[in-house]
Amino acid sequence: MAAPTLRSCCSVRRWALTFIDGGSRRGRRAPTGSTSSGKRGRSSVAQQPLITTQKERKGEHKWLSVVGLEIHAQISSNSKLFSGSQVRFAAPPNSLVSFFDASLPGTLPVLNRRCVEAAVMTGLALNCHINKKSLFDRKHYFYADLPAGYQITQQRLPIAVNGSLAYSICVEKKPSQLITKTVRIKQIQLEQDSGRSLHDDLRSQTLIDLNRAGVGLLEVVLEPDMSCGEEAATAVRELQLILQALGTSQANMAEGQLRVDANVSVHHPGEPLGVRTEVKNLNSARFLAKAIDYEIQRQIKELENGGEILNETRSFDDKLGCTVPMRDKEGKQDYRFMPEPNLPPLILYDTASLPAGMDPQQVINIDWIREQLPELPRVTREKLSQQYGMLPEHSFTLLNEVGLLEFFQNVIKETRAEPKKVTNWVLNTFLGFLKQQNLTVSESPVTPSALAELLNLLDRKAISSAAAKQVLQELWRSQGKTPAQIVSERKLELMQDREALERLCQATMEGHPQVNHPQPPISLPGTLAALQRALDRKTSLRWARGPRPPPHRGCLIKTRFLAHSEALSADTH
Protein backbone atom coordinates (compact mmCIF):
# COMPACT_ATOMS: atom_id res chain seq x y z
CA MET A 1 0.00 0.00 0.00
CA ALA A 2 1.43 3.34 -0.99
CA ALA A 3 0.24 5.23 2.07
CA PRO A 4 1.79 4.29 5.42
CA THR A 5 -0.53 2.22 7.57
CA LEU A 6 1.36 2.15 10.88
CA ARG A 7 1.14 5.38 12.77
CA SER A 8 1.53 6.97 16.14
CA CYS A 9 -1.23 8.93 17.83
CA CYS A 10 -1.34 12.61 17.06
CA SER A 11 -1.36 14.98 19.99
CA VAL A 12 -4.84 15.50 21.33
CA ARG A 13 -6.08 18.69 22.96
CA ARG A 14 -9.37 19.72 24.47
CA TRP A 15 -11.18 22.33 22.42
CA ALA A 16 -13.70 24.58 24.04
CA LEU A 17 -17.20 24.69 22.62
CA THR A 18 -17.19 27.16 19.76
CA PHE A 19 -20.02 29.65 19.50
CA ILE A 20 -21.38 30.45 16.06
CA ASP A 21 -23.61 33.48 15.69
CA GLY A 22 -27.18 32.56 14.89
CA GLY A 23 -27.06 34.53 11.66
CA SER A 24 -24.29 32.36 10.27
CA ARG A 25 -26.61 29.36 10.11
CA ARG A 26 -28.72 30.83 7.34
CA GLY A 27 -30.07 28.18 5.01
CA ARG A 28 -28.98 25.15 7.03
CA ARG A 29 -31.30 24.95 9.95
CA ALA A 30 -31.42 21.59 11.71
CA PRO A 31 -34.42 19.33 11.24
CA THR A 32 -37.25 19.88 13.66
CA GLY A 33 -36.75 17.71 16.69
CA SER A 34 -33.07 17.13 15.88
CA THR A 35 -30.14 18.40 17.89
CA SER A 36 -27.30 17.66 15.53
CA SER A 37 -26.44 18.01 11.89
CA GLY A 38 -25.35 14.88 10.12
CA LYS A 39 -23.28 14.35 7.02
CA ARG A 40 -24.20 16.70 4.20
CA GLY A 41 -23.67 16.83 0.50
CA ARG A 42 -25.28 16.34 -2.85
CA SER A 43 -26.31 12.85 -3.84
CA SER A 44 -24.14 11.08 -6.40
CA VAL A 45 -26.85 8.56 -7.30
CA ALA A 46 -27.88 8.58 -10.95
CA GLN A 47 -31.54 7.62 -11.16
CA GLN A 48 -32.44 4.70 -13.37
CA PRO A 49 -35.96 3.58 -14.37
CA LEU A 50 -35.83 0.27 -12.51
CA ILE A 51 -39.02 0.62 -10.55
CA THR A 52 -42.24 -1.05 -9.53
CA THR A 53 -45.77 0.25 -9.76
CA GLN A 54 -47.44 1.91 -6.80
CA LYS A 55 -51.04 0.96 -6.03
CA GLU A 56 -53.26 3.03 -8.29
CA ARG A 57 -56.24 4.82 -6.85
CA LYS A 58 -59.51 4.88 -8.72
CA GLY A 59 -59.73 7.77 -11.14
CA GLU A 60 -56.02 8.61 -10.90
CA HIS A 61 -53.24 8.34 -13.43
CA LYS A 62 -50.64 5.72 -12.63
CA TRP A 63 -47.51 7.01 -10.92
CA LEU A 64 -44.16 5.28 -10.63
CA SER A 65 -41.81 6.08 -7.78
CA VAL A 66 -38.03 5.80 -7.79
CA VAL A 67 -36.01 5.47 -4.57
CA GLY A 68 -32.23 5.42 -4.22
CA LEU A 69 -30.22 5.43 -0.99
CA GLU A 70 -26.89 6.66 0.30
CA ILE A 71 -25.96 4.89 3.53
CA HIS A 72 -23.21 6.15 5.81
CA ALA A 73 -21.86 3.53 8.22
CA GLN A 74 -19.35 4.44 10.90
CA ILE A 75 -16.40 2.04 10.77
CA SER A 76 -15.64 0.08 13.94
CA SER A 77 -12.15 1.37 14.65
CA ASN A 78 -10.25 2.53 17.72
CA SER A 79 -9.05 5.67 15.96
CA LYS A 80 -10.18 8.02 13.20
CA LEU A 81 -9.63 7.63 9.47
CA PHE A 82 -6.63 9.97 9.13
CA SER A 83 -5.60 10.75 12.71
CA GLY A 84 -4.79 8.94 15.93
CA SER A 85 -7.68 10.44 17.90
CA GLN A 86 -9.85 7.90 19.69
CA VAL A 87 -13.38 7.08 18.60
CA ARG A 88 -15.81 6.88 21.52
CA PHE A 89 -19.54 7.54 21.71
CA ALA A 90 -20.84 10.16 24.17
CA ALA A 91 -17.38 11.44 25.13
CA PRO A 92 -17.24 15.01 26.57
CA PRO A 93 -17.51 17.59 23.77
CA ASN A 94 -14.26 18.33 21.93
CA SER A 95 -12.25 15.90 24.08
CA LEU A 96 -11.23 13.61 21.19
CA VAL A 97 -9.82 16.15 18.72
CA SER A 98 -6.29 16.04 17.29
CA PHE A 99 -4.49 18.87 15.54
CA PHE A 100 -5.39 17.29 12.18
CA ASP A 101 -9.09 16.98 13.15
CA ALA A 102 -9.11 20.69 13.96
CA SER A 103 -7.35 21.37 10.63
CA LEU A 104 -4.41 23.25 12.09
CA PRO A 105 -1.85 24.30 9.46
CA GLY A 106 0.93 21.84 8.76
CA THR A 107 -0.92 18.69 9.83
CA LEU A 108 -1.06 15.77 7.40
CA PRO A 109 -3.38 12.73 7.06
CA VAL A 110 -2.14 9.20 7.84
CA LEU A 111 -4.42 6.45 6.56
CA ASN A 112 -5.89 3.99 9.08
CA ARG A 113 -5.22 0.38 8.00
CA ARG A 114 -8.21 -0.97 9.91
CA CYS A 115 -10.60 1.28 7.96
CA VAL A 116 -9.21 0.07 4.63
CA GLU A 117 -9.61 -3.58 5.66
CA ALA A 118 -13.18 -2.89 6.79
CA ALA A 119 -14.02 -1.34 3.42
CA VAL A 120 -12.54 -4.29 1.51
CA MET A 121 -14.36 -6.83 3.69
CA THR A 122 -17.68 -5.01 3.28
CA GLY A 123 -17.18 -4.82 -0.47
CA LEU A 124 -16.48 -8.55 -0.72
CA ALA A 125 -19.55 -9.39 1.38
CA LEU A 126 -21.69 -7.25 -0.94
CA ASN A 127 -20.40 -8.91 -4.12
CA CYS A 128 -18.45 -5.83 -5.19
CA HIS A 129 -15.43 -5.57 -7.43
CA ILE A 130 -12.50 -4.36 -5.32
CA ASN A 131 -10.36 -1.79 -7.11
CA LYS A 132 -6.68 -2.51 -6.57
CA LYS A 133 -6.05 1.18 -7.08
CA SER A 134 -8.33 3.82 -5.58
CA LEU A 135 -7.94 7.56 -5.14
CA PHE A 136 -8.81 10.15 -2.52
CA ASP A 137 -10.42 13.50 -3.36
CA ARG A 138 -11.30 16.72 -1.64
CA LYS A 139 -14.95 17.70 -1.65
CA HIS A 140 -15.29 21.36 -0.74
CA TYR A 141 -18.15 22.83 1.21
CA PHE A 142 -18.17 25.35 4.03
CA TYR A 143 -19.87 24.62 7.32
CA ALA A 144 -18.83 25.40 10.86
CA ASP A 145 -18.43 21.73 11.84
CA LEU A 146 -16.07 21.04 8.91
CA PRO A 147 -12.91 22.92 10.00
CA ALA A 148 -10.86 22.25 6.85
CA GLY A 149 -13.59 23.50 4.52
CA TYR A 150 -13.45 20.20 2.63
CA GLN A 151 -14.07 16.49 3.19
CA ILE A 152 -11.63 13.78 2.12
CA THR A 153 -13.63 11.21 0.16
CA GLN A 154 -13.35 8.95 -2.92
CA GLN A 155 -15.31 10.54 -5.75
CA ARG A 156 -13.36 9.54 -8.88
CA LEU A 157 -12.18 6.01 -8.12
CA PRO A 158 -13.71 4.42 -4.97
CA ILE A 159 -12.42 1.31 -3.26
CA ALA A 160 -15.34 -0.96 -4.34
CA VAL A 161 -17.89 -0.83 -7.16
CA ASN A 162 -20.69 -2.80 -8.86
CA GLY A 163 -22.09 -4.93 -6.03
CA SER A 164 -25.53 -6.16 -5.07
CA LEU A 165 -27.64 -6.58 -1.94
CA ALA A 166 -30.44 -9.16 -1.72
CA TYR A 167 -33.28 -8.66 0.73
CA SER A 168 -36.67 -10.28 1.37
CA ILE A 169 -40.01 -8.55 1.85
CA CYS A 170 -43.48 -9.79 2.74
CA VAL A 171 -46.15 -10.09 0.08
CA GLU A 172 -49.18 -8.03 1.13
CA LYS A 173 -47.76 -7.91 4.67
CA LYS A 174 -48.08 -11.68 5.10
CA PRO A 175 -45.00 -12.96 7.01
CA SER A 176 -45.42 -16.44 5.54
CA GLN A 177 -45.09 -15.13 1.98
CA LEU A 178 -41.63 -13.74 1.30
CA ILE A 179 -40.12 -12.67 -1.99
CA THR A 180 -36.44 -11.84 -2.56
CA LYS A 181 -35.41 -8.67 -4.34
CA THR A 182 -31.99 -7.34 -5.26
CA VAL A 183 -30.73 -3.77 -5.29
CA ARG A 184 -27.56 -2.86 -7.14
CA ILE A 185 -24.70 -1.20 -5.29
CA LYS A 186 -23.04 1.52 -7.31
CA GLN A 187 -20.00 2.00 -5.08
CA ILE A 188 -18.52 1.87 -1.61
CA GLN A 189 -16.14 4.64 -0.65
CA LEU A 190 -14.06 5.69 2.33
CA GLU A 191 -14.58 9.20 3.68
CA GLN A 192 -14.39 11.40 6.74
CA ASP A 193 -17.32 12.26 8.93
CA SER A 194 -18.03 15.85 9.89
CA GLY A 195 -18.39 17.27 13.39
CA ARG A 196 -21.73 17.95 15.05
CA SER A 197 -23.59 21.25 15.21
CA LEU A 198 -25.69 21.52 18.36
CA HIS A 199 -28.34 24.17 17.83
CA ASP A 200 -29.61 26.25 20.74
CA ASP A 201 -32.74 27.97 19.44
CA LEU A 202 -33.44 29.72 22.74
CA ARG A 203 -30.16 31.66 22.56
CA SER A 204 -30.02 31.70 18.74
CA GLN A 205 -26.59 30.14 18.72
CA THR A 206 -24.86 26.94 17.67
CA LEU A 207 -22.26 24.91 19.55
CA ILE A 208 -19.67 22.86 17.66
CA ASP A 209 -18.45 19.44 18.82
CA LEU A 210 -15.54 18.07 16.76
CA ASN A 211 -15.33 14.65 18.44
CA ARG A 212 -16.95 13.08 15.37
CA ALA A 213 -14.88 15.08 12.86
CA GLY A 214 -12.60 12.73 10.94
CA VAL A 215 -14.24 9.47 12.06
CA GLY A 216 -14.02 6.89 9.27
CA LEU A 217 -17.19 6.26 7.25
CA LEU A 218 -18.21 3.73 4.65
CA GLU A 219 -20.57 5.34 2.18
CA VAL A 220 -22.62 2.67 0.42
CA VAL A 221 -24.45 4.07 -2.61
CA LEU A 222 -27.46 2.00 -3.68
CA GLU A 223 -28.83 2.40 -7.17
CA PRO A 224 -32.48 3.57 -7.36
CA ASP A 225 -33.93 0.09 -7.79
CA MET A 226 -36.52 0.49 -5.03
CA SER A 227 -40.00 1.96 -5.17
CA CYS A 228 -41.35 2.40 -1.62
CA GLY A 229 -40.42 2.91 2.00
CA GLU A 230 -40.83 -0.74 2.97
CA GLU A 231 -38.31 -1.91 0.37
CA ALA A 232 -35.79 0.75 1.41
CA ALA A 233 -36.15 0.01 5.14
CA THR A 234 -35.79 -3.75 4.57
CA ALA A 235 -32.68 -3.27 2.43
CA VAL A 236 -31.11 -1.04 5.08
CA ARG A 237 -31.92 -3.55 7.81
CA GLU A 238 -30.30 -6.35 5.79
CA LEU A 239 -27.19 -4.21 5.25
CA GLN A 240 -27.14 -3.44 8.98
CA LEU A 241 -27.13 -7.17 9.79
CA ILE A 242 -24.32 -7.79 7.30
CA LEU A 243 -22.16 -5.00 8.75
CA GLN A 244 -22.71 -6.31 12.27
CA ALA A 245 -21.88 -9.87 11.22
CA LEU A 246 -18.67 -8.67 9.56
CA GLY A 247 -17.74 -6.49 12.53
CA THR A 248 -16.94 -3.61 10.17
CA SER A 249 -19.55 -1.38 11.83
CA GLN A 250 -21.72 -1.62 14.91
CA ALA A 251 -24.37 0.07 12.75
CA ASN A 252 -26.30 1.31 15.79
CA MET A 253 -28.74 3.79 14.28
CA ALA A 254 -29.70 5.19 17.68
CA GLU A 255 -26.07 6.30 18.20
CA GLY A 256 -25.74 7.74 14.71
CA GLN A 257 -23.48 4.93 13.48
CA LEU A 258 -25.74 4.31 10.50
CA ARG A 259 -27.40 7.23 8.73
CA VAL A 260 -29.39 7.17 5.52
CA ASP A 261 -30.11 9.75 2.83
CA ALA A 262 -33.03 8.88 0.53
CA ASN A 263 -33.45 10.21 -3.01
CA VAL A 264 -37.10 10.15 -4.12
CA SER A 265 -38.89 11.06 -7.35
CA VAL A 266 -42.13 10.15 -9.17
CA HIS A 267 -43.18 10.11 -12.82
CA HIS A 268 -45.75 8.65 -15.21
CA PRO A 269 -44.88 5.46 -17.12
CA GLY A 270 -43.12 6.22 -20.38
CA GLU A 271 -42.21 9.75 -19.33
CA PRO A 272 -38.79 11.07 -18.24
CA LEU A 273 -37.84 10.67 -14.61
CA GLY A 274 -39.17 13.36 -12.32
CA VAL A 275 -37.25 15.91 -10.28
CA ARG A 276 -35.93 14.26 -7.16
CA THR A 277 -35.68 15.43 -3.60
CA GLU A 278 -33.26 14.18 -0.98
CA VAL A 279 -34.38 13.39 2.57
CA LYS A 280 -31.31 13.65 4.81
CA ASN A 281 -30.02 12.00 7.96
CA LEU A 282 -32.62 9.33 8.67
CA ASN A 283 -31.45 7.33 11.68
CA SER A 284 -34.26 4.79 12.02
CA ALA A 285 -35.54 2.15 9.61
CA ARG A 286 -39.11 2.97 10.66
CA PHE A 287 -38.62 6.70 10.04
CA LEU A 288 -36.92 5.91 6.73
CA ALA A 289 -40.00 4.01 5.52
CA LYS A 290 -42.36 6.74 6.74
CA ALA A 291 -40.30 9.55 5.22
CA ILE A 292 -40.09 7.90 1.79
CA ASP A 293 -43.78 6.99 1.66
CA TYR A 294 -44.77 10.49 2.77
CA GLU A 295 -42.46 12.10 0.21
CA ILE A 296 -43.88 9.95 -2.60
CA GLN A 297 -47.44 10.95 -1.75
CA ARG A 298 -46.43 14.61 -1.28
CA GLN A 299 -44.87 14.76 -4.73
CA ILE A 300 -47.83 13.05 -6.38
CA LYS A 301 -50.28 15.43 -4.71
CA GLU A 302 -48.16 18.44 -5.62
CA LEU A 303 -47.97 17.44 -9.29
CA GLU A 304 -51.67 16.57 -9.55
CA ASN A 305 -52.53 19.99 -8.15
CA GLY A 306 -50.47 21.65 -10.87
CA GLY A 307 -47.48 22.37 -8.66
CA GLU A 308 -43.77 21.85 -9.24
CA ILE A 309 -41.27 19.61 -7.45
CA LEU A 310 -38.14 21.47 -6.38
CA ASN A 311 -34.71 19.88 -6.40
CA GLU A 312 -34.11 20.37 -2.70
CA THR A 313 -32.91 18.77 0.50
CA ARG A 314 -35.57 17.95 3.07
CA SER A 315 -35.60 16.47 6.56
CA PHE A 316 -38.14 14.23 8.25
CA ASP A 317 -40.03 15.54 11.28
CA ASP A 318 -40.90 12.40 13.22
CA LYS A 319 -43.29 14.29 15.50
CA LEU A 320 -45.39 15.61 12.61
CA GLY A 321 -44.78 12.58 10.40
CA CYS A 322 -43.83 14.70 7.37
CA THR A 323 -40.82 16.01 5.49
CA VAL A 324 -39.88 19.70 5.71
CA PRO A 325 -37.54 21.77 3.48
CA MET A 326 -33.95 22.33 4.64
CA ARG A 327 -32.14 23.97 1.71
CA ASP A 328 -31.88 24.01 -2.07
CA LYS A 329 -29.73 21.31 -3.62
CA GLU A 330 -26.22 22.42 -4.37
CA GLY A 331 -24.87 21.80 -7.85
CA LYS A 332 -22.05 19.35 -8.34
CA GLN A 333 -19.73 22.13 -9.48
CA ASP A 334 -20.09 23.81 -6.09
CA TYR A 335 -18.05 21.04 -4.46
CA ARG A 336 -14.99 21.68 -6.65
CA PHE A 337 -13.72 18.11 -6.42
CA MET A 338 -9.96 17.85 -6.71
CA PRO A 339 -7.37 15.12 -6.01
CA GLU A 340 -6.19 14.98 -2.39
CA PRO A 341 -2.55 16.14 -2.69
CA ASN A 342 -1.44 14.72 0.67
CA LEU A 343 -2.49 11.12 0.00
CA PRO A 344 -1.00 8.94 -2.76
CA PRO A 345 -3.16 6.33 -4.54
CA LEU A 346 -4.31 3.48 -2.32
CA ILE A 347 -2.83 0.26 -3.74
CA LEU A 348 -4.23 -3.16 -2.79
CA TYR A 349 -2.93 -6.61 -3.72
CA ASP A 350 -4.15 -10.14 -4.14
CA THR A 351 -2.11 -13.31 -3.80
CA ALA A 352 -1.13 -13.31 -7.47
CA SER A 353 0.03 -9.69 -7.55
CA LEU A 354 1.72 -9.55 -4.13
CA PRO A 355 5.43 -8.72 -4.67
CA ALA A 356 7.93 -11.20 -3.28
CA GLY A 357 9.50 -10.16 -0.01
CA MET A 358 6.82 -7.55 0.74
CA ASP A 359 6.08 -7.00 4.44
CA PRO A 360 2.50 -8.27 5.02
CA GLN A 361 2.00 -5.55 7.64
CA GLN A 362 2.48 -2.85 5.02
CA VAL A 363 0.01 -4.13 2.41
CA ILE A 364 -3.64 -5.13 2.18
CA ASN A 365 -4.17 -8.60 0.69
CA ILE A 366 -7.69 -8.92 -0.77
CA ASP A 367 -7.56 -12.74 -0.87
CA TRP A 368 -6.53 -12.96 2.78
CA ILE A 369 -9.50 -10.77 3.77
CA ARG A 370 -11.79 -12.93 1.61
CA GLU A 371 -10.73 -15.99 3.63
CA GLN A 372 -11.66 -14.22 6.86
CA LEU A 373 -15.26 -13.50 5.83
CA PRO A 374 -17.68 -14.80 8.46
CA GLU A 375 -21.04 -16.44 7.86
CA LEU A 376 -23.47 -13.88 6.45
CA PRO A 377 -27.10 -13.48 7.64
CA ARG A 378 -28.57 -15.05 4.48
CA VAL A 379 -26.53 -18.23 5.02
CA THR A 380 -27.43 -18.29 8.72
CA ARG A 381 -31.14 -18.13 7.91
CA GLU A 382 -30.82 -20.99 5.43
CA LYS A 383 -29.02 -23.11 8.03
CA LEU A 384 -31.69 -22.42 10.64
CA SER A 385 -34.40 -23.54 8.22
CA GLN A 386 -32.52 -26.70 7.26
CA GLN A 387 -31.27 -27.67 10.72
CA TYR A 388 -34.36 -26.96 12.79
CA GLY A 389 -37.13 -27.01 10.19
CA MET A 390 -37.75 -23.36 10.98
CA LEU A 391 -40.12 -21.22 8.92
CA PRO A 392 -38.40 -18.43 6.95
CA GLU A 393 -40.22 -15.70 8.86
CA HIS A 394 -39.02 -17.18 12.15
CA SER A 395 -35.39 -17.16 11.00
CA PHE A 396 -35.76 -13.50 10.01
CA THR A 397 -37.10 -12.62 13.46
CA LEU A 398 -34.23 -14.43 15.19
CA LEU A 399 -31.66 -12.42 13.27
CA ASN A 400 -33.48 -9.09 13.33
CA GLU A 401 -33.59 -8.92 17.13
CA VAL A 402 -30.12 -8.16 18.43
CA GLY A 403 -28.82 -11.04 20.55
CA LEU A 404 -31.87 -13.24 20.03
CA LEU A 405 -30.12 -15.78 17.78
CA GLU A 406 -27.37 -16.34 20.33
CA PHE A 407 -29.98 -16.69 23.07
CA PHE A 408 -31.89 -19.26 21.00
CA GLN A 409 -28.75 -21.27 20.23
CA ASN A 410 -27.75 -21.36 23.92
CA VAL A 411 -31.21 -22.64 24.87
CA ILE A 412 -31.00 -25.34 22.19
CA LYS A 413 -27.66 -26.54 23.59
CA GLU A 414 -29.04 -27.02 27.12
CA THR A 415 -32.49 -28.46 26.55
CA ARG A 416 -33.91 -31.77 25.37
CA ALA A 417 -37.03 -30.10 24.03
CA GLU A 418 -37.72 -30.24 20.31
CA PRO A 419 -36.40 -27.27 18.26
CA LYS A 420 -39.95 -26.43 17.17
CA LYS A 421 -41.04 -26.04 20.79
CA VAL A 422 -37.93 -23.98 21.62
CA THR A 423 -38.60 -21.72 18.63
CA ASN A 424 -42.21 -21.19 19.73
CA TRP A 425 -41.22 -20.32 23.29
CA VAL A 426 -38.37 -17.99 22.31
CA LEU A 427 -40.21 -16.12 19.55
CA ASN A 428 -43.67 -15.97 21.10
CA THR A 429 -43.51 -16.23 24.87
CA PHE A 430 -40.01 -14.96 25.68
CA LEU A 431 -39.94 -12.22 23.04
CA GLY A 432 -43.47 -11.22 24.04
CA PHE A 433 -42.28 -10.62 27.61
CA LEU A 434 -39.39 -8.52 26.30
CA LYS A 435 -41.74 -6.34 24.24
CA GLN A 436 -44.10 -5.85 27.18
CA GLN A 437 -41.25 -4.69 29.41
CA ASN A 438 -39.54 -2.74 26.59
CA LEU A 439 -36.28 -4.61 27.20
CA THR A 440 -33.54 -5.86 24.90
CA VAL A 441 -32.36 -9.46 24.95
CA SER A 442 -29.22 -8.49 26.85
CA GLU A 443 -31.37 -6.86 29.56
CA SER A 444 -33.58 -9.92 30.09
CA PRO A 445 -33.66 -11.27 33.67
CA VAL A 446 -34.33 -14.75 32.23
CA THR A 447 -31.12 -16.47 31.13
CA PRO A 448 -30.88 -19.12 28.39
CA SER A 449 -30.08 -21.70 31.08
CA ALA A 450 -33.23 -20.86 33.04
CA LEU A 451 -35.45 -21.12 29.96
CA ALA A 452 -33.74 -24.39 28.98
CA GLU A 453 -34.44 -25.85 32.46
CA LEU A 454 -38.07 -24.76 32.21
CA LEU A 455 -38.43 -26.42 28.82
CA ASN A 456 -36.84 -29.59 30.21
CA LEU A 457 -39.52 -29.70 32.94
CA LEU A 458 -42.17 -29.24 30.29
CA ASP A 459 -40.60 -31.89 28.06
CA ARG A 460 -40.57 -34.41 30.96
CA LYS A 461 -44.26 -33.65 31.54
CA ALA A 462 -43.44 -32.56 35.06
CA ILE A 463 -45.55 -29.41 34.53
CA SER A 464 -48.23 -28.27 32.11
CA SER A 465 -47.89 -25.50 29.52
CA ALA A 466 -50.06 -23.19 31.62
CA ALA A 467 -47.89 -23.85 34.66
CA ALA A 468 -44.73 -23.26 32.59
CA LYS A 469 -45.95 -19.80 31.66
CA GLN A 470 -46.61 -19.08 35.36
CA VAL A 471 -43.05 -20.15 36.12
CA LEU A 472 -41.70 -17.86 33.38
CA GLN A 473 -43.63 -14.93 34.84
CA GLU A 474 -42.15 -15.69 38.24
CA LEU A 475 -38.66 -15.88 36.75
CA TRP A 476 -39.08 -12.29 35.52
CA ARG A 477 -40.01 -11.16 39.01
CA SER A 478 -37.74 -13.37 41.14
CA GLN A 479 -34.18 -13.34 39.91
CA GLY A 480 -31.98 -15.97 41.51
CA LYS A 481 -34.64 -18.69 41.68
CA THR A 482 -34.55 -21.69 39.39
CA PRO A 483 -37.62 -23.02 37.58
CA ALA A 484 -37.52 -26.18 39.72
CA GLN A 485 -37.60 -24.10 42.93
CA ILE A 486 -40.57 -22.08 41.70
CA VAL A 487 -42.47 -25.23 40.69
CA SER A 488 -41.85 -26.76 44.12
CA GLU A 489 -42.77 -23.61 46.09
CA ARG A 490 -46.01 -23.04 44.17
CA LYS A 491 -46.92 -26.75 43.92
CA LEU A 492 -47.24 -26.66 40.15
CA GLU A 493 -46.24 -30.27 39.47
CA LEU A 494 -48.56 -32.45 37.44
CA MET A 495 -50.45 -34.96 39.63
CA GLN A 496 -49.51 -38.61 39.28
CA ASP A 497 -51.81 -40.02 42.02
CA ARG A 498 -55.33 -40.83 40.69
CA GLU A 499 -56.76 -41.35 44.16
CA ALA A 500 -55.54 -37.93 45.25
CA LEU A 501 -57.25 -36.32 42.26
CA GLU A 502 -60.49 -38.21 42.98
CA ARG A 503 -60.47 -37.02 46.59
CA LEU A 504 -59.93 -33.47 45.34
CA CYS A 505 -62.89 -33.75 42.95
CA GLN A 506 -65.09 -35.18 45.70
CA ALA A 507 -64.13 -32.41 48.11
CA THR A 508 -64.89 -29.81 45.42
CA MET A 509 -68.40 -31.17 44.86
CA GLU A 510 -69.13 -31.51 48.55
CA GLY A 511 -68.14 -27.92 49.09
CA HIS A 512 -70.31 -26.68 46.22
CA PRO A 513 -73.82 -25.74 47.43
CA GLN A 514 -75.37 -26.02 43.97
CA VAL A 515 -74.54 -29.75 43.91
CA ASN A 516 -75.63 -30.63 47.41
CA HIS A 517 -78.98 -28.77 47.13
CA PRO A 518 -80.17 -29.31 43.55
CA GLN A 519 -83.48 -27.43 43.91
CA PRO A 520 -84.83 -26.18 41.60
CA PRO A 521 -83.52 -28.56 38.90
CA ILE A 522 -80.04 -27.55 37.82
CA SER A 523 -78.48 -27.26 34.40
CA LEU A 524 -75.93 -30.00 33.77
CA PRO A 525 -73.57 -27.96 31.54
CA GLY A 526 -73.72 -24.92 33.80
CA THR A 527 -73.10 -26.96 36.94
CA LEU A 528 -70.19 -28.85 35.37
CA ALA A 529 -68.61 -25.56 34.31
CA ALA A 530 -69.01 -24.15 37.82
CA LEU A 531 -67.46 -27.29 39.33
CA GLN A 532 -64.56 -27.11 36.87
CA ARG A 533 -63.87 -23.50 37.84
CA ALA A 534 -64.04 -24.40 41.50
CA LEU A 535 -61.56 -27.22 40.94
CA ASP A 536 -59.28 -24.85 39.03
CA ARG A 537 -59.29 -22.50 41.98
CA LYS A 538 -58.23 -25.30 44.27
CA THR A 539 -55.35 -26.37 42.10
CA SER A 540 -53.83 -25.66 38.72
CA LEU A 541 -52.42 -29.19 38.49
CA ARG A 542 -53.33 -31.57 35.71
CA TRP A 543 -52.73 -35.20 34.97
CA ALA A 544 -49.38 -36.13 33.51
CA ARG A 545 -49.73 -38.12 30.33
CA GLY A 546 -48.30 -41.61 30.40
CA PRO A 547 -48.42 -44.58 28.06
CA ARG A 548 -52.16 -44.93 28.81
CA PRO A 549 -53.44 -41.44 29.64
CA PRO A 550 -55.93 -41.41 32.53
CA PRO A 551 -59.13 -39.37 32.20
CA HIS A 552 -58.79 -35.63 32.12
CA ARG A 553 -59.85 -34.04 35.38
CA GLY A 554 -62.80 -32.47 33.55
CA CYS A 555 -64.04 -35.96 32.66
CA LEU A 556 -63.38 -37.16 36.20
CA ILE A 557 -65.33 -34.29 37.77
CA LYS A 558 -68.23 -35.02 35.39
CA THR A 559 -68.21 -38.72 36.36
CA ARG A 560 -68.17 -37.90 40.06
CA PHE A 561 -70.93 -35.32 39.65
CA LEU A 562 -73.26 -37.74 37.83
CA ALA A 563 -72.64 -40.41 40.46
CA HIS A 564 -73.27 -37.84 43.19
CA SER A 565 -76.52 -36.71 41.51
CA GLU A 566 -77.78 -40.30 41.25
CA ALA A 567 -77.06 -40.84 44.93
CA LEU A 568 -79.00 -37.69 45.87
CA SER A 569 -81.90 -38.76 43.64
CA ALA A 570 -82.02 -42.22 45.27
CA ASP A 571 -82.06 -40.67 48.74
CA THR A 572 -84.96 -38.41 47.71
CA HIS A 573 -87.09 -41.33 46.56
Coordinates of C-alpha atoms in Angstrom, one line a residue, residues 39 41 46 51 107 151 156 195 243 277 315 333 360 409 480 571:
K39 CA -23.3 14.3 7.0
G41 CA -23.7 16.8 0.5
A46 CA -27.9 8.6 -10.9
I51 CA -39.0 0.6 -10.5
T107 CA -0.9 18.7 9.8
Q151 CA -14.1 16.5 3.2
R156 CA -13.4 9.5 -8.9
G195 CA -18.4 17.3 13.4
L243 CA -22.2 -5.0 8.7
T277 CA -35.7 15.4 -3.6
S315 CA -35.6 16.5 6.6
Q333 CA -19.7 22.1 -9.5
P360 CA 2.5 -8.3 5.0
Q409 CA -28.8 -21.3 20.2
G480 CA -32.0 -16.0 41.5
D571 CA -82.1 -40.7 48.7

